[in-house]
PDB file of C-alpha atoms in Angstrom:
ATOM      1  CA  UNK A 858      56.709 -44.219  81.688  1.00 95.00           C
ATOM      2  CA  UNK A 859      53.616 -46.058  82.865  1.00 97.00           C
ATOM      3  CA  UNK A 860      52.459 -48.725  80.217  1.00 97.00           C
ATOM      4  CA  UNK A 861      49.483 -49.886  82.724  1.00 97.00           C
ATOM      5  CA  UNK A 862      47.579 -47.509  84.903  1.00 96.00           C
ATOM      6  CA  UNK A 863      45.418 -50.347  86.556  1.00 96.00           C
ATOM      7  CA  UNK A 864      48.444 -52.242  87.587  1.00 96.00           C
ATOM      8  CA  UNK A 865      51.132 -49.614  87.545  1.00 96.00           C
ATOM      9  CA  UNK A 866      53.426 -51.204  85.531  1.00 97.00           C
ATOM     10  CA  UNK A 867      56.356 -49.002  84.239  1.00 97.00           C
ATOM     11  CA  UNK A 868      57.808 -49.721  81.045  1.00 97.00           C
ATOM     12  CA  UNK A 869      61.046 -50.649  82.367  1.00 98.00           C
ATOM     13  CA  UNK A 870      59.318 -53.535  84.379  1.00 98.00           C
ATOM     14  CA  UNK A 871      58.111 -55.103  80.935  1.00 98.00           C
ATOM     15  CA  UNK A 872      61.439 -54.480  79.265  1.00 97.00           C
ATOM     16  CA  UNK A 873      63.378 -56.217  81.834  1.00 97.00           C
ATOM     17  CA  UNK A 874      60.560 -58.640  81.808  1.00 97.00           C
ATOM     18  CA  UNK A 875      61.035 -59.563  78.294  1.00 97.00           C
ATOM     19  CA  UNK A 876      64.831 -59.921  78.812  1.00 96.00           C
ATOM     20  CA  UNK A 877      63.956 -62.549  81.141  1.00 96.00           C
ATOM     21  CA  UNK A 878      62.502 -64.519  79.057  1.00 96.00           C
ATOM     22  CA  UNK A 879      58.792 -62.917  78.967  1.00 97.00           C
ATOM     23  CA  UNK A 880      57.557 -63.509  75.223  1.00 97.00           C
ATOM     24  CA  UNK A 881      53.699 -62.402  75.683  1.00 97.00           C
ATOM     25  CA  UNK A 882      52.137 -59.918  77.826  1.00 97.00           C
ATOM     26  CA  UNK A 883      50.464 -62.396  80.162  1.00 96.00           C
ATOM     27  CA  UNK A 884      54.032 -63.491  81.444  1.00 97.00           C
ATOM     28  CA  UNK A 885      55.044 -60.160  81.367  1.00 97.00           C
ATOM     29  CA  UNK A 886      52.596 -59.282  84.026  1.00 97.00           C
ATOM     30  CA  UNK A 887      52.989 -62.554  85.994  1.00 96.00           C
ATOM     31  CA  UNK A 888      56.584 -61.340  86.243  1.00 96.00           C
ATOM     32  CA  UNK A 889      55.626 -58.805  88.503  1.00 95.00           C
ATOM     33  CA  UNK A 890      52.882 -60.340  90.463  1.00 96.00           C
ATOM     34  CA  UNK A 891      49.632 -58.679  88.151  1.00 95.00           C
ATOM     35  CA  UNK A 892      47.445 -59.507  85.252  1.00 92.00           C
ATOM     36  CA  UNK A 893      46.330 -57.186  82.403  1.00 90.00           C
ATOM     37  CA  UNK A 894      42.677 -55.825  83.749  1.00 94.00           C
ATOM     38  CA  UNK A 895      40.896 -53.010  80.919  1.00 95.00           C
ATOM     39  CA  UNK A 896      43.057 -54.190  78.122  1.00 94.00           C
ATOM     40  CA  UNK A 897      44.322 -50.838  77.201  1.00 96.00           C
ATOM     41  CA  UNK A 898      47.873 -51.512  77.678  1.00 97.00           C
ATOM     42  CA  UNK A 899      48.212 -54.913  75.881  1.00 97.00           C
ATOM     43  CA  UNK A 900      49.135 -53.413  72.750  1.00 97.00           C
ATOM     44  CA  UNK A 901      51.632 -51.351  73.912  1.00 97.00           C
ATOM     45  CA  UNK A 902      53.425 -53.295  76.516  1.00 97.00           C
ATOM     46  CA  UNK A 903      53.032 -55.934  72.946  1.00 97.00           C
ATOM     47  CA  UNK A 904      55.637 -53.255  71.207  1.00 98.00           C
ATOM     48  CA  UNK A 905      57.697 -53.006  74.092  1.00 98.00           C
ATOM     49  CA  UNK A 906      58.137 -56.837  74.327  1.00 98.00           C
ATOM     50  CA  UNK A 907      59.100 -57.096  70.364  1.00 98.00           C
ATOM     51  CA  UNK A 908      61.427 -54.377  70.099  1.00 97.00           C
ATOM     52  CA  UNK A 909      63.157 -56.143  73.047  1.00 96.00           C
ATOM     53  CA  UNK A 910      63.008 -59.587  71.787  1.00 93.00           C
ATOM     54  CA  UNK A 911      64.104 -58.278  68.384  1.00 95.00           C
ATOM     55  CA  UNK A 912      67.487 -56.206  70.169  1.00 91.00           C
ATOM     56  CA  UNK A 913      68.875 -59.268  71.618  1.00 76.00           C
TER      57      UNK A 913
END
C-alpha cells in the first residue's frame, strides 16, 4: 500500500524504517532519501511507526 503519493512511499518502506530505528516520520522519510511534502500522510505513516515500535 502507498502511505505517500508525493513521495511514493509504500508502507513496507516505513515499517522496515521504523525497525531500523526510525521513531518519527521525518527519519522515516530520510530513510529513504524524501521528506513529507502535503502533509497528508504524516498521520498515517505516524500509526504505522507505533504499531511497529510497540511489536518489538
Amino acid at each position: 500500500m502507498v502511505v505517500c503519493v508525493c513521495n511514493a512511499i509504500r508502507e513496507c518502506q516505513v515499517r522496515e524504517a521504523a525497525r531500523s530505528g526510525a521513531t518519527t516520520v521525518c527519519q522515516a522519510y530520510r530513510s529513504v532519501g524524501c521528506q513529507a511534502k502535503c502533509g497528508q500522510c504524516i498521520p498515517f505513516a505516524r500509526s504505522i511507526i507505533a504499531e511497529e515500535r510497540a511489536a518489538a
